[in-house]
Amino acid sequence: MKIQNDLFLRAAQGEKIERPPVWLMRQAGRILPQYRALRAKLSGFKELVETPHLAAEVTIQPVDELDVDAAIIFSDILVIPEVMGLEYQMVEKKGPWFPNTIQNIDDVKKLRSGAEAAADLHYVYEALKITKEELHQRIPLIGFSGAPWTLLSYMIEGSGSKTFSKAKKFLYTQPEAAHLLLDKLADTIIVYLKNKINAGADLVQIFDSWAGILSPEQYKEFSLPYIKKICAAISEAPITIFAKGAWFVLKDLQEIEANVIGLDWNTRPEFARELLGNKQVVQGNLDPCLLYASHKEIKEKTLEMIEKFQGHHIVNLGHGVYPDTPLDGVKCFVNTVKEFEY
Ligand code: CP3
């Protein structure tokens, strides 16, 4: 059976479409009262991630509530470091924390990788299968992974960071260990994404959330080649690359075999279009904080952005929606796009 609303997939493949599709990064989560209610009954975030029917339920919540054009499977990027051998915890109100971190090349050598590690993420594949069934082909389902550099940064730092100076220090002082780790991550991510596609993901998105922390030279040495490797290995579904803060390598991203390039809110649409041309579709890129503004302003800025991109565009925010965003602001944003016609 064909997907009923396949606007998102057609847009991702560069087809000319009647209006841009719309979804939000982090749409499955705390902006929804039904998510908060379910979450309150559980032991923690990981229980939700690791229980397939619950992960499927929260994946579908924003589809029902917001009527977006794509669903994104509820999970986290940190499941990959975990199956490679570094367990993570999600500390309430603080975020991710790793009891053990990577210090040197011996630690890297001990990590599992590739098919062996990816096989352990059976709960994610099961969640995709259940979600796919329960969506009844209403809209496409997105699978995702963190990019090797972003995952490395958590594995070195052990948590989030303002500067990521430990992770950057690792690149400068132990480049050989860094390359080995990035390669092991890429090999694991490739199998993981292929398994996700087999389980029902119609497109996969790679989140390089901390791309903007690196210098252009470092980005070209430590992130880009591994994203390239992943993209070259995956031909089973379209791919989106979201490298936050990486406006300085947009031109290089153009040479990657990705269908869609995600943009953060610091990137002017005209600038991105000039560098990328129409070869790739762009996704983004309103400031998530705009959704705190008046409905009049949300509407105006959303339409202004659509006009500026001039097609080949999937509407989204420039990063994940913040948990305290008013739901009616989110709805105003989604509905503005849905009422638009090229
Ligand atoms: O709706 C969706 O986008 C799907 C779900 C999703 C989550 N995490 C759920 C989540 C996705 C795509 C992610 C990816 C992710 N996780 C990224 C890349 C995207 C980005 O935002 O840059 C990163 C860097 C992480 C790591 C992570 N997970 C952090 C830093 C945190 C704590 C910050 C926070 O928002 O609380 C998480 C936890 C997390 N992942 C939550 C959700 C819904 C909050 C969990 C909760 O307490 O309920």
Coordinates of C-alpha atoms in Angstrom, one line a residue, residues 49-319:
V49 CA 13.3 4.5 24.5
E50 CA 13.7 0.8 25.2
T51 CA 10.1 -0.3 25.3
P52 CA 9.0 -0.5 21.6
H53 CA 5.3 -0.1 22.0
L54 CA 5.7 3.0 24.1
A55 CA 8.3 4.5 21.8
A56 CA 5.8 3.9 18.9
E57 CA 3.1 5.5 20.9
V58 CA 5.0 8.8 21.5
T59 CA 6.2 8.8 17.9
I60 CA 2.6 8.9 16.8
Q61 CA 1.4 11.5 19.3
P62 CA 2.6 14.5 17.3
V63 CA 1.2 13.1 14.1
D64 CA -2.3 13.0 15.7
E65 CA -2.0 16.3 17.6
L66 CA -0.2 18.5 15.0
D67 CA -1.0 16.8 11.7
V68 CA 2.7 17.1 10.5
D69 CA 3.8 15.6 7.2
A70 CA 6.4 13.2 8.7
A71 CA 6.9 11.1 11.9
I72 CA 10.3 10.7 13.5
I73 CA 11.0 7.6 15.5
F74 CA 11.3 8.2 19.2
S75 CA 14.7 7.3 20.4
D76 CA 18.1 9.0 21.1
I77 CA 21.4 9.3 19.3
L78 CA 23.2 8.0 22.5
V79 CA 22.0 4.4 21.9
I80 CA 25.0 3.9 19.5
P81 CA 27.8 4.7 22.1
E82 CA 25.9 2.4 24.5
V83 CA 25.9 -0.7 22.2
M84 CA 29.6 0.0 21.4
G85 CA 30.3 -0.3 25.1
L86 CA 29.7 3.0 26.8
E87 CA 26.5 3.0 28.8
Y88 CA 24.7 6.3 29.1
Q89 CA 22.3 7.6 31.7
M90 CA 19.7 10.3 31.2
V91 CA 19.8 12.5 34.4
E92 CA 16.5 14.2 35.1
K93 CA 16.7 18.0 34.3
K94 CA 20.4 17.7 33.5
G95 CA 20.7 15.5 30.4
P96 CA 22.9 12.7 29.3
W97 CA 25.8 11.4 31.4
F98 CA 28.3 8.6 30.8
P99 CA 29.8 6.9 33.9
N100 CA 32.8 5.9 31.7
T101 CA 34.4 7.9 28.9
I102 CA 37.1 7.3 26.3
Q103 CA 40.6 8.4 27.3
N104 CA 43.0 6.9 24.8
I105 CA 43.4 4.5 21.9
D106 CA 43.3 1.4 24.1
D107 CA 39.8 2.4 25.2
V108 CA 38.8 2.8 21.5
K109 CA 40.2 -0.6 20.6
K110 CA 38.0 -2.2 23.2
L111 CA 34.8 -0.9 21.8
R112 CA 32.5 -3.1 19.7
S113 CA 31.4 -1.9 16.3
G114 CA 29.7 -2.7 13.0
A115 CA 27.0 -5.3 12.6
E116 CA 27.8 -6.9 16.0
A117 CA 27.1 -3.7 17.9
A118 CA 24.1 -2.6 15.7
A119 CA 22.4 -5.9 16.2
D120 CA 21.8 -5.1 19.9
L121 CA 19.5 -2.2 19.0
H122 CA 16.7 -4.7 18.4
Y123 CA 14.3 -2.5 20.5
V124 CA 14.7 0.4 18.1
Y125 CA 14.0 -1.9 15.1
E126 CA 11.0 -3.3 16.9
A127 CA 9.7 0.2 17.7
L128 CA 10.0 1.2 14.0
K129 CA 8.0 -2.0 12.9
I130 CA 5.2 -1.2 15.4
T131 CA 5.1 2.5 14.4
K132 CA 5.0 1.6 10.8
E133 CA 2.0 -0.7 11.4
E134 CA 0.2 1.8 13.6
L135 CA 0.7 4.7 11.2
H136 CA -1.3 2.8 8.6
Q137 CA 0.7 4.5 5.8
R138 CA -0.7 7.9 6.7
I139 CA 2.7 9.6 6.4
P140 CA 6.4 8.7 6.0
L141 CA 8.6 7.6 9.0
I142 CA 12.0 9.1 9.6
G143 CA 14.9 7.1 11.2
F144 CA 18.0 8.9 12.5
S145 CA 21.5 8.6 13.9
G146 CA 24.0 11.0 15.4
A147 CA 27.0 11.8 13.2
P148 CA 30.3 10.2 14.2
W149 CA 31.8 13.5 15.4
T150 CA 28.8 14.4 17.6
L151 CA 28.8 10.9 19.1
L152 CA 32.5 11.0 19.7
S153 CA 32.1 14.3 21.5
Y154 CA 29.7 12.7 24.1
M155 CA 32.0 9.7 24.4
I156 CA 35.0 11.9 25.4
E157 CA 33.2 14.6 27.4
G158 CA 30.8 12.2 29.2
S159 CA 28.0 14.8 29.0
G160 CA 27.0 17.9 27.2
S161 CA 29.4 20.9 27.3
K162 CA 29.5 24.6 26.4
T163 CA 32.9 24.4 24.7
F164 CA 33.5 20.7 24.0
S165 CA 37.1 21.5 24.7
K166 CA 37.9 17.9 26.0
A167 CA 36.6 16.4 22.7
K168 CA 38.5 19.0 20.7
K169 CA 41.6 18.4 22.7
F170 CA 41.3 14.7 21.9
L171 CA 41.3 15.6 18.1
Y172 CA 44.5 17.8 18.5
T173 CA 46.4 15.5 20.9
Q174 CA 45.3 12.0 19.9
P175 CA 44.3 12.2 16.2
E176 CA 45.0 8.6 15.5
A177 CA 42.7 7.4 18.3
A178 CA 40.1 9.9 17.1
H179 CA 40.2 8.6 13.6
L180 CA 39.9 5.0 14.8
L181 CA 36.9 5.9 16.9
L182 CA 35.2 7.9 14.1
D183 CA 35.7 5.0 11.8
K184 CA 34.2 2.5 14.2
L185 CA 31.3 4.8 14.8
A186 CA 30.7 5.2 11.0
D187 CA 30.8 1.4 10.5
T188 CA 28.2 0.9 13.3
I189 CA 26.0 3.8 12.1
I190 CA 25.9 2.3 8.5
V191 CA 24.6 -1.0 9.7
Y192 CA 22.2 0.7 12.2
L193 CA 20.7 2.9 9.5
K194 CA 20.3 0.0 7.1
N195 CA 18.6 -2.0 9.8
K196 CA 16.3 0.9 10.5
I197 CA 15.4 1.2 6.8
N198 CA 14.7 -2.5 6.8
A199 CA 12.4 -2.1 9.8
G200 CA 10.4 0.7 8.1
A201 CA 12.2 4.0 8.0
D202 CA 11.4 5.8 4.7
L203 CA 14.3 8.4 5.1
V204 CA 17.2 8.7 7.5
Q205 CA 18.5 11.8 9.1
I206 CA 22.0 12.3 10.5
F207 CA 22.3 14.8 13.3
D208 CA 25.7 16.5 13.5
S209 CA 24.5 18.7 16.4
W210 CA 28.0 19.9 17.4
A211 CA 29.4 20.5 13.9
G212 CA 29.6 24.3 14.6
I213 CA 32.1 23.7 17.5
L214 CA 34.8 22.7 15.0
S215 CA 37.0 24.9 12.8
P216 CA 36.5 24.4 9.1
E217 CA 39.8 22.5 8.9
Q218 CA 38.8 20.2 11.8
Y219 CA 35.4 19.7 10.3
K220 CA 36.9 18.6 7.0
E221 CA 39.3 16.2 8.7
F222 CA 37.2 14.8 11.5
S223 CA 33.5 15.0 10.5
L224 CA 33.0 15.3 6.8
P225 CA 34.8 12.2 5.6
Y226 CA 32.8 10.0 7.9
I227 CA 29.5 11.5 6.9
K228 CA 30.6 11.0 3.3
K229 CA 31.4 7.3 4.1
I230 CA 27.9 6.8 5.6
C231 CA 26.1 8.5 2.7
A232 CA 28.0 6.5 0.1
A233 CA 27.1 3.2 1.8
I234 CA 23.4 3.9 2.0
S235 CA 21.4 3.8 -1.1
E236 CA 18.2 2.1 0.3
A237 CA 16.5 5.4 1.3
P238 CA 17.0 9.1 1.0
I239 CA 19.3 10.8 3.5
T240 CA 19.2 14.2 5.3
I241 CA 22.3 15.7 6.8
F242 CA 21.7 18.3 9.6
A243 CA 25.1 19.8 10.6
K244 CA 24.2 22.5 13.1
G245 CA 26.4 25.5 12.8
A246 CA 28.3 24.3 9.8
W247 CA 27.5 27.1 7.4
F248 CA 31.2 27.3 6.7
V249 CA 31.2 23.9 5.0
L250 CA 27.9 24.1 3.1
K251 CA 29.7 24.0 -0.2
D252 CA 31.4 20.8 0.9
L253 CA 28.1 19.3 2.0
Q254 CA 26.9 19.8 -1.5
E255 CA 29.4 17.2 -2.7
I256 CA 28.0 14.5 -0.4
E257 CA 25.5 12.0 -1.6
A258 CA 22.7 13.3 0.6
N259 CA 19.3 14.3 -0.7
V260 CA 18.5 16.9 1.9
I261 CA 20.6 19.4 3.8
G262 CA 19.2 20.7 7.1
L263 CA 20.0 24.3 8.0
D264 CA 20.1 26.0 11.4
W265 CA 18.6 29.4 12.0
N266 CA 21.9 31.3 11.6
T267 CA 22.0 30.5 7.9
R268 CA 20.2 33.0 5.6
P269 CA 18.1 31.2 3.0
E270 CA 19.6 33.2 0.1
F271 CA 23.1 32.3 1.3
A272 CA 22.3 28.5 1.4
R273 CA 20.6 28.6 -2.0
E274 CA 23.5 30.4 -3.5
L275 CA 26.0 27.8 -2.3
L276 CA 23.9 24.7 -2.7
G277 CA 22.0 25.6 -5.9
N278 CA 19.0 23.4 -6.5
K279 CA 20.8 20.1 -6.5
Q280 CA 19.9 19.3 -2.9
V281 CA 16.7 20.0 -1.1
V282 CA 17.0 22.2 2.0
Q283 CA 15.3 21.7 5.4
G284 CA 14.7 24.3 8.0
N285 CA 15.3 26.8 9.4
L286 CA 13.2 29.1 11.6
D287 CA 14.6 30.1 15.0
P288 CA 12.8 27.7 17.5
C289 CA 12.2 30.7 19.8
L290 CA 10.0 32.3 17.1
L291 CA 7.3 29.9 18.3
Y292 CA 7.1 32.0 21.6
A293 CA 6.1 35.1 19.5
S294 CA 2.6 36.2 18.6
H295 CA 0.7 34.2 16.0
K296 CA 0.8 37.1 13.6
E297 CA 4.6 37.1 13.7
I298 CA 4.9 33.3 13.5
K299 CA 2.8 33.4 10.4
E300 CA 4.6 36.3 8.8
K301 CA 8.1 34.9 9.4
T302 CA 7.1 31.4 8.3
L303 CA 5.7 32.7 5.0
E304 CA 8.7 35.0 4.5
M305 CA 11.1 32.0 4.9
I306 CA 9.1 29.8 2.4
E307 CA 9.3 32.7 -0.2
K308 CA 13.0 33.1 0.3
F309 CA 13.8 29.4 -0.2
Q310 CA 11.7 29.4 -3.4
G311 CA 11.0 25.6 -3.5
H312 CA 13.2 22.5 -3.0
H313 CA 12.4 23.0 0.6
I314 CA 11.1 21.1 3.6
V315 CA 9.9 23.3 6.4
N316 CA 11.3 22.8 9.9
L317 CA 12.9 24.7 12.7
G318 CA 16.6 25.4 12.7
H319 CA 17.0 23.0 15.7

